[in-house]
Structures are given as structure tokens and as C-alpha cells.
Amino acid sequence: MDVQKYEKKTLWVVLLTMATMVVEIAFGLSTKSMALLADGIHMGSHVLAIGLSWLAYVLVRKAQNSRKFNGESGKILSLSGYSSGLILLLFAVVILYEAVRRFIEPADIVYRDAIMVAVIGLVVNIVSAFLLHHDHEHSDHNIRAAYLHVIADALTSLSAILGLLAAMIWDIPFIDTIAAVISSAVIIKWSIGLLKDSGMVLLGMKESHSHDHHPHHH
């Protein structure tokens, strides 16, 4: 596994996500769009989680170069994936909570700006997904976690766009909220899957494929 290559790619995604997060939160506050703010805060969780994935690669690289470390460096990746899954789960719950609260007290939304920034968010996520996509996804829980965060984010951006468009066209503001609820349900399902798989590797119940130390030739 070419740790350094993934380390670089992951860092790029972290920086991309961070920039988008700042923009979305700023616009979310100024346009009072729940969807945008949710997406921005959500991006924050991904900055954290993907940052964690990046750190895991740094640690694996150090571990592989170190004489003292004789554990399975693959376990580091599963641990990072597991922690990342927990962050994902937590944020899905936060979005649910926010959506329900907004459902109870609706607010006016500046639709055009909100949709524009959500589209930017979506594009960034698609670019990130391409950056992170690689062959070892199933055996490497770390990159899978980062990938899921990006896809989850694309999903919230997409649901924000669709929700805002529907709300704008048919003047039904709570579609925004329903979209947020559906997104969080899907994200909860993903994060539980990730926790199950990476947790099994950590407990040694299922062997991970990343403990063969030969570099993979493509």
C-alpha cells in the first residue's frame, strides 16, 4: 500500500473541505439557511474526520519506518476509521436535532445564495471523492471512512439543493427540513456499517487484509 500517496491525497481533501466549510458557515449565517449552516457544520465534522485519516497515514508511515513498532500498522487505519465513524454518527444526530428544531420554529431563507453555496459544496465533495477513490477501499477502513465522510457530505449538499429548490418553487419551506432528516438517516446507516467493520478488525474478529507487508503491484 502506497501510504505516502494516500497521505498526500487525503491532505488535499482536508484543505479543500476546510475552505468550503468556512464559506458555507459564513453564508449560512448571513442567509439564515438551515441547510447551508448544517452543511457547513457538517463539513467541519469531515475536516476533523478526514484530518484524522490523514494523521493515521502519517502514523502508519512513521510506524513502518520505525524499528521499534512491531504491531500491525493496518490496525492504526482501522482505529482511525472507527473514530471517524463515531464522528459521522454524532453529526448525523446533530443534523436530525437541528432539523426538528427548525421544523418547530421555521425561519426565512434567502434561497438563491443558499442554493449557490450548496452547489459549490457539492462540487468540492465530488472532486474530493475522486481524489480519495482507490482500490484498497474495502481493506483500508481509514480511506473508506474519509470517503464516506465526503460522500455523506455530497449527500447533504444535494439534499440541501433539492430541498431549497422545492421550497423556493412551491414555497414549502419545510422540504428543506425533510431533506436534512433523510440525509441523516442515510448517514447513520453508513456510520454504523463502518463502526461494525472497523470494530471487528480492532477486536481481531475478522482479519484485515492490510497486514501483508509486501507492496501491492498494480
Tab-separated table of N, CA and C in Angstrom, residues 93-208:
chain	number	residue	atom	x	y	z
A	93	VAL	N	-26.757	12.794	14.031
A	93	VAL	CA	-27.707	13.045	15.115
A	93	VAL	C	-27.908	14.555	15.313
A	94	VAL	N	-26.811	15.311	15.236
A	94	VAL	CA	-26.896	16.770	15.372
A	94	VAL	C	-27.780	17.364	14.266
A	95	ILE	N	-27.601	16.892	13.029
A	95	ILE	CA	-28.408	17.398	11.919
A	95	ILE	C	-29.888	17.098	12.157
A	96	LEU	N	-30.160	15.885	12.636
A	96	LEU	CA	-31.532	15.498	12.942
A	96	LEU	C	-32.143	16.455	13.955
A	97	TYR	N	-31.386	16.699	15.011
A	97	TYR	CA	-31.854	17.571	16.085
A	97	TYR	C	-32.146	18.976	15.567
A	98	GLU	N	-31.195	19.508	14.795
A	98	GLU	CA	-31.348	20.852	14.226
A	98	GLU	C	-32.559	20.929	13.301
A	99	ALA	N	-32.734	19.885	12.496
A	99	ALA	CA	-33.839	19.863	11.538
A	99	ALA	C	-35.181	19.887	12.269
A	100	VAL	N	-35.254	19.085	13.314
A	100	VAL	CA	-36.503	19.028	14.088
A	100	VAL	C	-36.785	20.380	14.741
A	101	ARG	N	-35.726	21.000	15.250
A	101	ARG	CA	-35.902	22.303	15.900
A	101	ARG	C	-36.371	23.343	14.880
A	102	ARG	N	-35.807	23.291	13.691
A	102	ARG	CA	-36.174	24.230	12.642
A	102	ARG	C	-37.608	23.987	12.176
A	103	PHE	N	-38.008	22.716	12.268
A	103	PHE	CA	-39.364	22.333	11.887
A	103	PHE	C	-40.364	23.025	12.811
A	104	ILE	N	-39.960	23.112	14.083
A	104	ILE	CA	-40.843	23.722	15.089
A	104	ILE	C	-40.856	25.246	14.949
A	105	GLU	N	-39.663	25.843	14.732
A	105	GLU	CA	-39.645	27.298	14.511
A	105	GLU	C	-39.032	27.593	13.149
A	106	PRO	N	-39.857	27.702	12.108
A	106	PRO	CA	-39.336	27.963	10.762
A	106	PRO	C	-38.699	29.351	10.667
A	107	ALA	N	-37.755	29.490	9.746
A	107	ALA	CA	-37.112	30.788	9.544
A	107	ALA	C	-37.145	31.118	8.059
A	108	ASP	N	-37.002	32.395	7.747
A	108	ASP	CA	-36.978	32.784	6.336
A	108	ASP	C	-35.622	32.434	5.748
A	109	ILE	N	-35.624	31.997	4.524
A	109	ILE	CA	-34.382	31.582	3.894
A	109	ILE	C	-34.147	32.417	2.639
A	110	VAL	N	-32.901	32.848	2.443
A	110	VAL	CA	-32.547	33.504	1.192
A	110	VAL	C	-32.144	32.387	0.236
A	111	TYR	N	-33.078	31.974	-0.607
A	111	TYR	CA	-32.871	30.772	-1.396
A	111	TYR	C	-31.708	30.809	-2.375
A	112	ARG	N	-31.647	31.893	-3.166
A	112	ARG	CA	-30.635	31.917	-4.224
A	112	ARG	C	-29.227	31.692	-3.700
A	113	ASP	N	-28.833	32.456	-2.696
A	113	ASP	CA	-27.475	32.345	-2.138
A	113	ASP	C	-27.261	30.948	-1.593
A	114	ALA	N	-28.275	30.462	-0.878
A	114	ALA	CA	-28.157	29.163	-0.240
A	114	ALA	C	-27.909	28.064	-1.272
A	115	ILE	N	-28.677	28.127	-2.369
A	115	ILE	CA	-28.514	27.105	-3.401
A	115	ILE	C	-27.137	27.214	-4.036
A	116	MET	N	-26.701	28.426	-4.289
A	116	MET	CA	-25.403	28.634	-4.925
A	116	MET	C	-24.278	28.000	-4.102
A	117	VAL	N	-24.289	28.275	-2.808
A	117	VAL	CA	-23.205	27.752	-1.984
A	117	VAL	C	-23.312	26.234	-1.813
A	118	ALA	N	-24.539	25.723	-1.753
A	118	ALA	CA	-24.715	24.273	-1.644
A	118	ALA	C	-24.158	23.576	-2.888
A	119	VAL	N	-24.322	24.238	-4.047
A	119	VAL	CA	-23.782	23.676	-5.286
A	119	VAL	C	-22.252	23.645	-5.223
A	120	ILE	N	-21.656	24.737	-4.711
A	120	ILE	CA	-20.197	24.763	-4.552
A	120	ILE	C	-19.759	23.600	-3.662
A	121	GLY	N	-20.496	23.418	-2.555
A	121	GLY	CA	-20.182	22.336	-1.629
A	121	GLY	C	-20.218	20.984	-2.316
A	122	LEU	N	-21.232	20.803	-3.145
A	122	LEU	CA	-21.399	19.532	-3.841
A	122	LEU	C	-20.228	19.270	-4.785
A	123	VAL	N	-19.831	20.304	-5.527
A	123	VAL	CA	-18.716	20.164	-6.465
A	123	VAL	C	-17.438	19.785	-5.726
A	124	VAL	N	-17.188	20.472	-4.611
A	124	VAL	CA	-15.992	20.178	-3.815
A	124	VAL	C	-15.999	18.722	-3.354
A	125	ASN	N	-17.165	18.248	-2.921
A	125	ASN	CA	-17.263	16.872	-2.458
A	125	ASN	C	-17.034	15.857	-3.563
A	126	ILE	N	-17.524	16.176	-4.755
A	126	ILE	CA	-17.335	15.249	-5.864
A	126	ILE	C	-15.851	15.174	-6.227
A	127	VAL	N	-15.189	16.328	-6.239
A	127	VAL	CA	-13.747	16.356	-6.513
A	127	VAL	C	-13.011	15.535	-5.454
A	128	SER	N	-13.387	15.739	-4.177
A	128	SER	CA	-12.749	15.008	-3.085
A	128	SER	C	-12.956	13.508	-3.228
A	129	ALA	N	-14.162	13.117	-3.621
A	129	ALA	CA	-14.464	11.695	-3.759
A	129	ALA	C	-13.556	11.063	-4.819
A	130	PHE	N	-13.340	11.793	-5.911
A	130	PHE	CA	-12.448	11.270	-6.944
A	130	PHE	C	-11.021	11.164	-6.432
A	131	LEU	N	-10.616	12.134	-5.644
A	131	LEU	CA	-9.265	12.121	-5.087
A	131	LEU	C	-9.066	10.910	-4.172
A	132	LEU	N	-10.093	10.606	-3.376
A	132	LEU	CA	-9.952	9.559	-2.372
A	132	LEU	C	-10.219	8.161	-2.906
A	133	HIS	N	-10.833	8.069	-4.087
A	133	HIS	CA	-11.232	6.757	-4.572
A	133	HIS	C	-10.011	5.920	-4.936
A	134	HIS	N	-9.927	4.728	-4.387
A	134	HIS	CA	-8.852	3.844	-4.808
A	134	HIS	C	-9.196	2.387	-4.553
A	135	ASP	N	-8.297	1.495	-4.961
A	135	ASP	CA	-8.612	0.069	-4.989
A	135	ASP	C	-8.700	-0.594	-3.625
A	136	HIS	N	-8.055	-0.010	-2.622
A	136	HIS	CA	-7.988	-0.722	-1.350
A	136	HIS	C	-9.104	-0.348	-0.404
A	137	GLU	N	-10.139	0.285	-0.966
A	137	GLU	CA	-11.191	0.798	-0.105
A	137	GLU	C	-11.738	-0.169	0.929
A	138	HIS	N	-11.875	-1.457	0.520
A	138	HIS	CA	-12.531	-2.385	1.439
A	138	HIS	C	-11.611	-2.802	2.562
A	139	SER	N	-10.321	-2.945	2.264
A	139	SER	CA	-9.421	-3.406	3.309
A	139	SER	C	-8.923	-2.243	4.155
A	140	ASP	N	-8.991	-1.039	3.598
A	140	ASP	CA	-8.455	0.107	4.319
A	140	ASP	C	-9.605	0.935	4.891
A	141	HIS	N	-9.895	0.699	6.163
A	141	HIS	CA	-11.031	1.392	6.785
A	141	HIS	C	-10.790	2.886	6.897
A	142	ASN	N	-9.536	3.246	6.916
A	142	ASN	CA	-9.199	4.650	7.060
A	142	ASN	C	-9.672	5.443	5.853
A	143	ILE	N	-9.308	4.971	4.656
A	143	ILE	CA	-9.701	5.715	3.460
A	143	ILE	C	-11.195	5.545	3.252
A	144	ARG	N	-11.747	4.409	3.654
A	144	ARG	CA	-13.178	4.199	3.482
A	144	ARG	C	-13.936	5.209	4.331
A	145	ALA	N	-13.417	5.467	5.528
A	145	ALA	CA	-14.058	6.432	6.418
A	145	ALA	C	-14.015	7.822	5.801
A	146	ALA	N	-12.838	8.204	5.311
A	146	ALA	CA	-12.697	9.527	4.707
A	146	ALA	C	-13.636	9.646	3.512
A	147	TYR	N	-13.699	8.571	2.735
A	147	TYR	CA	-14.535	8.529	1.544
A	147	TYR	C	-16.011	8.668	1.918
A	148	LEU	N	-16.422	7.942	2.965
A	148	LEU	CA	-17.812	8.015	3.404
A	148	LEU	C	-18.172	9.413	3.883
A	149	HIS	N	-17.227	10.064	4.545
A	149	HIS	CA	-17.490	11.420	5.009
A	149	HIS	C	-17.740	12.349	3.829
A	150	VAL	N	-16.927	12.184	2.806
A	150	VAL	CA	-17.072	13.025	1.620
A	150	VAL	C	-18.403	12.746	0.915
A	151	ILE	N	-18.749	11.463	0.784
A	151	ILE	CA	-19.996	11.095	0.123
A	151	ILE	C	-21.205	11.564	0.955
A	152	ALA	N	-21.082	11.417	2.272
A	152	ALA	CA	-22.165	11.854	3.162
A	152	ALA	C	-22.373	13.349	2.988
A	153	ASP	N	-21.274	14.053	2.825
A	153	ASP	CA	-21.322	15.479	2.641
A	153	ASP	C	-21.961	15.854	1.320
A	154	ALA	N	-21.611	15.100	0.281
A	154	ALA	CA	-22.199	15.340	-1.031
A	154	ALA	C	-23.705	15.130	-0.927
A	155	LEU	N	-24.084	14.124	-0.146
A	155	LEU	CA	-25.500	13.822	0.033
A	155	LEU	C	-26.231	14.977	0.716
A	156	THR	N	-25.639	15.531	1.774
A	156	THR	CA	-26.313	16.651	2.448
A	156	THR	C	-26.360	17.873	1.542
A	157	SER	N	-25.298	18.079	0.746
A	157	SER	CA	-25.319	19.211	-0.194
A	157	SER	C	-26.435	19.020	-1.205
A	158	LEU	N	-26.517	17.804	-1.736
A	158	LEU	CA	-27.519	17.502	-2.749
A	158	LEU	C	-28.921	17.660	-2.173
A	159	SER	N	-29.133	17.141	-0.963
A	159	SER	CA	-30.471	17.235	-0.385
A	159	SER	C	-30.789	18.688	-0.055
A	160	ALA	N	-29.768	19.468	0.302
A	160	ALA	CA	-29.985	20.890	0.560
A	160	ALA	C	-30.427	21.583	-0.731
A	161	ILE	N	-29.745	21.241	-1.838
A	161	ILE	CA	-30.088	21.858	-3.122
A	161	ILE	C	-31.524	21.507	-3.529
A	162	LEU	N	-31.832	20.202	-3.488
A	162	LEU	CA	-33.169	19.771	-3.880
A	162	LEU	C	-34.225	20.353	-2.949
A	163	GLY	N	-33.942	20.317	-1.662
A	163	GLY	CA	-34.882	20.846	-0.678
A	163	GLY	C	-35.129	22.329	-0.885
A	164	LEU	N	-34.050	23.080	-1.101
A	164	LEU	CA	-34.170	24.530	-1.290
A	164	LEU	C	-34.918	24.849	-2.584
A	165	LEU	N	-34.603	24.101	-3.644
A	165	LEU	CA	-35.290	24.332	-4.919
A	165	LEU	C	-36.789	24.095	-4.782
A	166	ALA	N	-37.131	22.978	-4.160
A	166	ALA	CA	-38.542	22.649	-3.978
A	166	ALA	C	-39.214	23.700	-3.107
A	167	ALA	N	-38.514	24.114	-2.067
A	167	ALA	CA	-39.068	25.111	-1.150
A	167	ALA	C	-39.291	26.429	-1.892
A	168	MET	N	-38.353	26.750	-2.778
A	168	MET	CA	-38.434	28.015	-3.495
A	168	MET	C	-39.553	27.970	-4.541
A	169	ILE	N	-39.620	26.866	-5.294
A	169	ILE	CA	-40.593	26.765	-6.372
A	169	ILE	C	-42.022	26.647	-5.843
A	170	TRP	N	-42.196	25.745	-4.860
A	170	TRP	CA	-43.560	25.526	-4.362
A	170	TRP	C	-43.841	26.226	-3.039
A	171	ASP	N	-42.850	27.003	-2.590
A	171	ASP	CA	-42.993	27.735	-1.342
A	171	ASP	C	-43.373	26.801	-0.164
A	172	ILE	N	-42.664	25.688	-0.064
A	172	ILE	CA	-42.874	24.786	1.077
A	172	ILE	C	-41.549	24.719	1.839
A	173	PRO	N	-41.342	25.635	2.775
A	173	PRO	CA	-40.024	25.705	3.420
A	173	PRO	C	-39.611	24.430	4.158
A	174	PHE	N	-40.564	23.634	4.637
A	174	PHE	CA	-40.115	22.503	5.451
A	174	PHE	C	-39.526	21.347	4.637
A	175	ILE	N	-39.541	21.461	3.293
A	175	ILE	CA	-38.884	20.432	2.476
A	175	ILE	C	-37.382	20.420	2.795
A	176	ASP	N	-36.872	21.602	3.041
A	176	ASP	CA	-35.503	21.788	3.483
A	176	ASP	C	-35.218	20.868	4.673
A	177	THR	N	-36.139	20.882	5.618
A	177	THR	CA	-36.015	20.089	6.834
A	177	THR	C	-36.111	18.595	6.563
A	178	ILE	N	-37.091	18.216	5.732
A	178	ILE	CA	-37.271	16.799	5.419
A	178	ILE	C	-36.011	16.250	4.746
A	179	ALA	N	-35.439	17.053	3.845
A	179	ALA	CA	-34.219	16.646	3.160
A	179	ALA	C	-33.107	16.376	4.174
A	180	ALA	N	-33.002	17.247	5.183
A	180	ALA	CA	-31.977	17.078	6.221
A	180	ALA	C	-32.202	15.785	7.006
A	181	VAL	N	-33.466	15.488	7.298
A	181	VAL	CA	-33.792	14.277	8.062
A	181	VAL	C	-33.425	13.014	7.272
A	182	ILE	N	-33.768	13.007	5.977
A	182	ILE	CA	-33.448	11.841	5.145
A	182	ILE	C	-31.936	11.641	5.071
A	183	SER	N	-31.197	12.742	4.853
A	183	SER	CA	-29.734	12.645	4.801
A	183	SER	C	-29.182	12.020	6.060
A	184	SER	N	-29.642	12.514	7.221
A	184	SER	CA	-29.052	11.991	8.446
A	184	SER	C	-29.376	10.522	8.648
A	185	ALA	N	-30.549	10.101	8.182
A	185	ALA	CA	-30.893	8.678	8.306
A	185	ALA	C	-29.911	7.816	7.516
A	186	VAL	N	-29.614	8.249	6.288
A	186	VAL	CA	-28.676	7.501	5.446
A	186	VAL	C	-27.287	7.495	6.074
A	187	ILE	N	-26.864	8.660	6.580
A	187	ILE	CA	-25.526	8.775	7.167
A	187	ILE	C	-25.405	7.884	8.408
A	188	ILE	N	-26.479	7.814	9.202
A	188	ILE	CA	-26.458	6.962	10.389
A	188	ILE	C	-26.240	5.501	9.969
A	189	LYS	N	-26.921	5.094	8.908
A	189	LYS	CA	-26.781	3.724	8.421
A	189	LYS	C	-25.329	3.450	8.002
A	190	TRP	N	-24.711	4.388	7.265
A	190	TRP	CA	-23.325	4.223	6.834
A	190	TRP	C	-22.367	4.145	7.999
A	191	SER	N	-22.552	5.067	8.954
A	191	SER	CA	-21.589	5.108	10.046
A	191	SER	C	-21.661	3.836	10.878
A	192	ILE	N	-22.854	3.272	11.027
A	192	ILE	CA	-22.972	2.030	11.785
A	192	ILE	C	-22.258	0.891	11.055
A	193	GLY	N	-22.378	0.857	9.726
A	193	GLY	CA	-21.674	-0.148	8.935
A	193	GLY	C	-20.173	-0.039	9.101
A	194	LEU	N	-19.688	1.189	9.065
A	194	LEU	CA	-18.257	1.439	9.212
A	194	LEU	C	-17.777	1.026	10.604
A	195	LEU	N	-18.560	1.359	11.630
A	195	LEU	CA	-18.196	1.002	13.000
A	195	LEU	C	-18.151	-0.516	13.152
A	196	LYS	N	-19.117	-1.191	12.536
A	196	LYS	CA	-19.140	-2.657	12.619
A	196	LYS	C	-17.885	-3.252	12.006
A	197	ASP	N	-17.577	-2.849	10.768
A	197	ASP	CA	-16.436	-3.442	10.066
A	197	ASP	C	-15.101	-3.119	10.718
A	198	SER	N	-14.891	-1.827	11.043
A	198	SER	CA	-13.599	-1.474	11.617
A	198	SER	C	-13.488	-2.010	13.045
A	199	GLY	N	-14.611	-2.062	13.741
A	199	GLY	CA	-14.600	-2.604	15.107
A	199	GLY	C	-14.198	-4.065	15.120
A	200	MET	N	-14.658	-4.812	14.116
A	200	MET	CA	-14.308	-6.230	14.042
A	200	MET	C	-12.810	-6.427	13.850
A	201	VAL	N	-12.214	-5.585	13.010
A	201	VAL	CA	-10.765	-5.687	12.791
A	201	VAL	C	-10.038	-5.372	14.097
A	202	LEU	N	-10.502	-4.333	14.790
A	202	LEU	CA	-9.848	-3.924	16.033
A	202	LEU	C	-9.917	-5.029	17.079
A	203	LEU	N	-11.049	-5.736	17.099
A	203	LEU	CA	-11.209	-6.801	18.085
A	203	LEU	C	-10.565	-8.097	17.595
A	204	GLY	N	-10.037	-8.042	16.358
A	204	GLY	CA	-9.382	-9.218	15.821
A	204	GLY	C	-10.365	-10.317	15.443
A	205	MET	N	-11.640	-9.949	15.269
A	205	MET	CA	-12.630	-10.960	14.939
A	205	MET	C	-12.596	-11.300	13.461
A	206	LYS	N	-12.186	-10.313	12.686
A	206	LYS	CA	-12.130	-10.554	11.255
A	206	LYS	C	-10.789	-10.021	10.800
A	207	GLU	N	-10.016	-10.838	10.133
A	207	GLU	CA	-8.690	-10.379	9.745
A	207	GLU	C	-8.776	-9.265	8.716
A	208	SER	N	-8.004	-8.226	8.909
A	208	SER	CA	-7.991	-7.180	7.888
A	208	SER	C	-7.012	-7.631	6.810
